[in-house]
CSV table of C-alpha atoms in Angstrom, one decimal:
chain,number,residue,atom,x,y,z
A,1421,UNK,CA,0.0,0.0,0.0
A,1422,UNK,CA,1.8,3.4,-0.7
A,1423,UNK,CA,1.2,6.6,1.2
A,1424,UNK,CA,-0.2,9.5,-0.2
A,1425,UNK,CA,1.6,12.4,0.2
A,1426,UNK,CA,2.1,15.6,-1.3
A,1427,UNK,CA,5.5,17.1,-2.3
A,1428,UNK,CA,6.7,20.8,-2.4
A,1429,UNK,CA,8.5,21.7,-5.2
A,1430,UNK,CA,8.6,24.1,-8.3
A,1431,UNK,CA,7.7,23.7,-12.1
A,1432,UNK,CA,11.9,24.6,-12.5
A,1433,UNK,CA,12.1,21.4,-10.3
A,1434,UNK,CA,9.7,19.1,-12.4
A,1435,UNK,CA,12.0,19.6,-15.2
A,1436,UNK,CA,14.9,17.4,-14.0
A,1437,UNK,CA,14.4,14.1,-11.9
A,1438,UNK,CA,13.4,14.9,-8.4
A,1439,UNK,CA,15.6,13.1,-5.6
A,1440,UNK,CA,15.6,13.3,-1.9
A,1441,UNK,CA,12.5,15.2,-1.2
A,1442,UNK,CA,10.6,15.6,1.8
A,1443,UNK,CA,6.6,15.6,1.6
A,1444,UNK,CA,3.9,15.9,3.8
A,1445,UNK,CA,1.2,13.0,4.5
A,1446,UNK,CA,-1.2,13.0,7.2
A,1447,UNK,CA,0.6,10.5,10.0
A,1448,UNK,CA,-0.6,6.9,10.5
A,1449,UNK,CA,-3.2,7.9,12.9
A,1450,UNK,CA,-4.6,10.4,10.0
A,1451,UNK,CA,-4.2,7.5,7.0
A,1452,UNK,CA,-6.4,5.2,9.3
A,1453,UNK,CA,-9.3,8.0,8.9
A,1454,UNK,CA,-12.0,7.5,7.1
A,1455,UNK,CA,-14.6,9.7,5.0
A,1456,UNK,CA,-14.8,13.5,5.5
A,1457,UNK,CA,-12.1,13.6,7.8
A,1458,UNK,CA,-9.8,11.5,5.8
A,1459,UNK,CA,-10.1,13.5,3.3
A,1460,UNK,CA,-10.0,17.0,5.6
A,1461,UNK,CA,-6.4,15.5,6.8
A,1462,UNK,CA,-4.9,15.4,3.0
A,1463,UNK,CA,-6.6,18.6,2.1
A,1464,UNK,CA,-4.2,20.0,5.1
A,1465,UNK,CA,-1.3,18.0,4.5
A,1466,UNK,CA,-1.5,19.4,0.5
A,1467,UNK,CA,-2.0,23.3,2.4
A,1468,UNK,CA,1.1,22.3,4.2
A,1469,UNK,CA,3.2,21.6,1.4
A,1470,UNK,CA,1.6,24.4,-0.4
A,1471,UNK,CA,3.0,26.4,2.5
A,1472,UNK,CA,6.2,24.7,2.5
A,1473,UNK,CA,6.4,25.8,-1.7
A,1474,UNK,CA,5.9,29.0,-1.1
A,1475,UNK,CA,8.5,29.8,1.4
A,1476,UNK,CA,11.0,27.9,-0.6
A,1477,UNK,CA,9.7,30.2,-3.8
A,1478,UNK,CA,10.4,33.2,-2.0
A,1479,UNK,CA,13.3,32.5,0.8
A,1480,UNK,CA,16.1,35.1,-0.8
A,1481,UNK,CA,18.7,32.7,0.8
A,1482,UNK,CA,17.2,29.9,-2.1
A,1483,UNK,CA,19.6,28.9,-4.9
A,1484,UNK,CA,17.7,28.6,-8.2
A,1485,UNK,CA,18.7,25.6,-10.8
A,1486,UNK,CA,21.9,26.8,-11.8
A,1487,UNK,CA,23.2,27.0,-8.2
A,1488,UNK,CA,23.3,31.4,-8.6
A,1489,UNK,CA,21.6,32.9,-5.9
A,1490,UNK,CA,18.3,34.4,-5.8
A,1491,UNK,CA,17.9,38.1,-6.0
A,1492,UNK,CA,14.5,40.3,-4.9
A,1493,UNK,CA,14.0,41.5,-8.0
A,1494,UNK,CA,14.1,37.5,-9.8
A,1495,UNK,CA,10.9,35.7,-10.9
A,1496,UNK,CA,11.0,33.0,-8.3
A,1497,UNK,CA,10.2,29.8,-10.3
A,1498,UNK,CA,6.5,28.9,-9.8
A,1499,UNK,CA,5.3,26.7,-7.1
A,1500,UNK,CA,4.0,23.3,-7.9
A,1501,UNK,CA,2.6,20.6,-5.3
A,1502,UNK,CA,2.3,16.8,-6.4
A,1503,UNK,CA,0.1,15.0,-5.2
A,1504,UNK,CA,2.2,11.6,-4.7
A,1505,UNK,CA,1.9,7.6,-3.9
A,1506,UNK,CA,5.5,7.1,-1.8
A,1507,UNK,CA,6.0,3.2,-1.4
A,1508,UNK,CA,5.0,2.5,2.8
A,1509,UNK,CA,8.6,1.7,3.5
A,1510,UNK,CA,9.8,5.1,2.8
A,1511,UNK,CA,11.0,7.3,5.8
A,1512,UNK,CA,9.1,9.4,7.9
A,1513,UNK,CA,9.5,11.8,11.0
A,1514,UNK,CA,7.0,13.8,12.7
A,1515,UNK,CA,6.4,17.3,11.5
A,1516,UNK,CA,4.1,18.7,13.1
A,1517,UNK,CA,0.7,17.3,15.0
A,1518,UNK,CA,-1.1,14.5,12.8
A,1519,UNK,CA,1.2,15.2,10.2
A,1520,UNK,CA,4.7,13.4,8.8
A,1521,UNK,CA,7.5,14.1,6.7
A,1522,UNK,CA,8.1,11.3,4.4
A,1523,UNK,CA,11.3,10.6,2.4
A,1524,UNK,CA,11.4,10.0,-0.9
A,1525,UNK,CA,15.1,9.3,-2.3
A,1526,UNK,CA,13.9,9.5,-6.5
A,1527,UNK,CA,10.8,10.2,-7.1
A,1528,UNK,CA,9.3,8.0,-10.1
A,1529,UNK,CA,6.7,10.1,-11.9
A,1530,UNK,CA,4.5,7.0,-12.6
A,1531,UNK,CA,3.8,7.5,-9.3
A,1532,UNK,CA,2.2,11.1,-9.3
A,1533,UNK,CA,-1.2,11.4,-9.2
A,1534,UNK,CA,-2.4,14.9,-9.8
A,1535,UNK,CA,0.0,18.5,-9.7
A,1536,UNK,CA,-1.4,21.7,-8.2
A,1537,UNK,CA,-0.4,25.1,-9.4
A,1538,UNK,CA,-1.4,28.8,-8.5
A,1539,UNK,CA,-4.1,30.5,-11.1
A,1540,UNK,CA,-1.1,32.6,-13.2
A,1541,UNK,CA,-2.9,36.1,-11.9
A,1542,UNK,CA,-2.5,35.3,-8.2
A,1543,UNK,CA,0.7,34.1,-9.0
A,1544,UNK,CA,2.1,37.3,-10.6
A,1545,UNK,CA,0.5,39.2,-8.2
A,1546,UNK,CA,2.5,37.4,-5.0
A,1547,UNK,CA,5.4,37.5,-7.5
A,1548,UNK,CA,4.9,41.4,-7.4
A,1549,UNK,CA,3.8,41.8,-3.9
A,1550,UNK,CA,7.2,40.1,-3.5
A,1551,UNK,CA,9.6,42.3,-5.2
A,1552,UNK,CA,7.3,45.4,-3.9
A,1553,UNK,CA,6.0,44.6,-0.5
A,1554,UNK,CA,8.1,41.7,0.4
A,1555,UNK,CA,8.2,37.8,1.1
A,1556,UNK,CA,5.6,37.9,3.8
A,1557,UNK,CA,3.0,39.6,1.8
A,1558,UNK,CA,3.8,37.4,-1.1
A,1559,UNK,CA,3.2,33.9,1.0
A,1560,UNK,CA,0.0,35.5,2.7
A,1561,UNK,CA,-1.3,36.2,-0.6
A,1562,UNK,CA,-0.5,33.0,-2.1
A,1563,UNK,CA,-1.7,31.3,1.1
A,1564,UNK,CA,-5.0,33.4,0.6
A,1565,UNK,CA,-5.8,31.2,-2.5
A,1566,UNK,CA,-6.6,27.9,-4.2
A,1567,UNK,CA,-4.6,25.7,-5.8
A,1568,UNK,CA,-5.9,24.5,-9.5
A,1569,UNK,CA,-5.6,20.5,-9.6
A,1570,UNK,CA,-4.5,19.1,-13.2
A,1571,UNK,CA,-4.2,15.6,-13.6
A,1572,UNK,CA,-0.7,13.5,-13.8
A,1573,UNK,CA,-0.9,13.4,-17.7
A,1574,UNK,CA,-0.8,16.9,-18.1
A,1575,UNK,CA,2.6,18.1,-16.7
A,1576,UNK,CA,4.4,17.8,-20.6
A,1577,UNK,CA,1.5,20.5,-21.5
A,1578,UNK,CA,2.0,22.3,-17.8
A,1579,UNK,CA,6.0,22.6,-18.5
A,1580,UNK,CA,5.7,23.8,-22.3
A,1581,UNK,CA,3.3,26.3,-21.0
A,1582,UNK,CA,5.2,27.6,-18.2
A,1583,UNK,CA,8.3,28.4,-21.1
């Protein structure tokens, strides 16, 4: 049985073979749930990734790709969360009450089940609010919003569009 979880990352990132990532998933207590609350537990575990992306997106002490650091007045590359099945022996630790960080050394995208990205206008507009305002009005903005869900089979579409 694998364990859903749901992994921070970037739309940069998708573009190279992810390895050694940490993702959230509701802990065993919150995988034994059932029903509305089950699905309440991955709804927060996905928000806490999302949370997790967005800090990474704007920490000025990130490193993009290319190892250069980040400057304020860069585009920060777009945050993405997968939705993910991790085989049940990987890793975990506790993160944070009900909820685990699990380990994933390479992540095989046969095993993705869905991507979520930010609507491109609230995106450019925490991008803005970044370089303008700064980081924390960037993640409460983006924190403010939805996530649009696309399906696993559309992340070749979801990378040519993002060039």
């Amino acid at each position: 049985m694998a364990i859903r979880c749901y992994i921070p990352t970037t739309l940069t990132a998708l573009r190279s073979t992810l390895a050694d990532v940490r993702a959230v998933a509701p802990d065993a207590q919150g995988r034994g749930l059932r029903g509305e609350e089950f699905e309440t537990a991955e709804f927060d575990a996905m928000c806490i990734a999302a949370a997790l992306a967005a800090n990474a997106a704007f920490d000025p002490a990130d490193t993009d790709a290319a190892g250069t650091e980040s400057t304020a007045e860069a585009v920060p590359p777009r945050r993405v969360v997968v939705a993910y099945d991790a085989p049940e022996s990987s890793p975990a630790e506790p993160l944070t009450d009900g909820f685990d960080l699990i380990t994933v050394a390479e992540v095989d995208m046969t095993r993705a089940a869905s991507f979520h990205l930010d609507e491109d206008l609230v995106w450019d507009e925490a991008v803005r609010l970044g370089q303008v305002t700064g980081v924390s009005a960037a993640e409460d903005c983006l924190g403010a919003s939805d996530l649009l869900w696309y399906d696993a089979s559309e992340l070749p579409q979801l990378l040519a569009d993002a060039n």
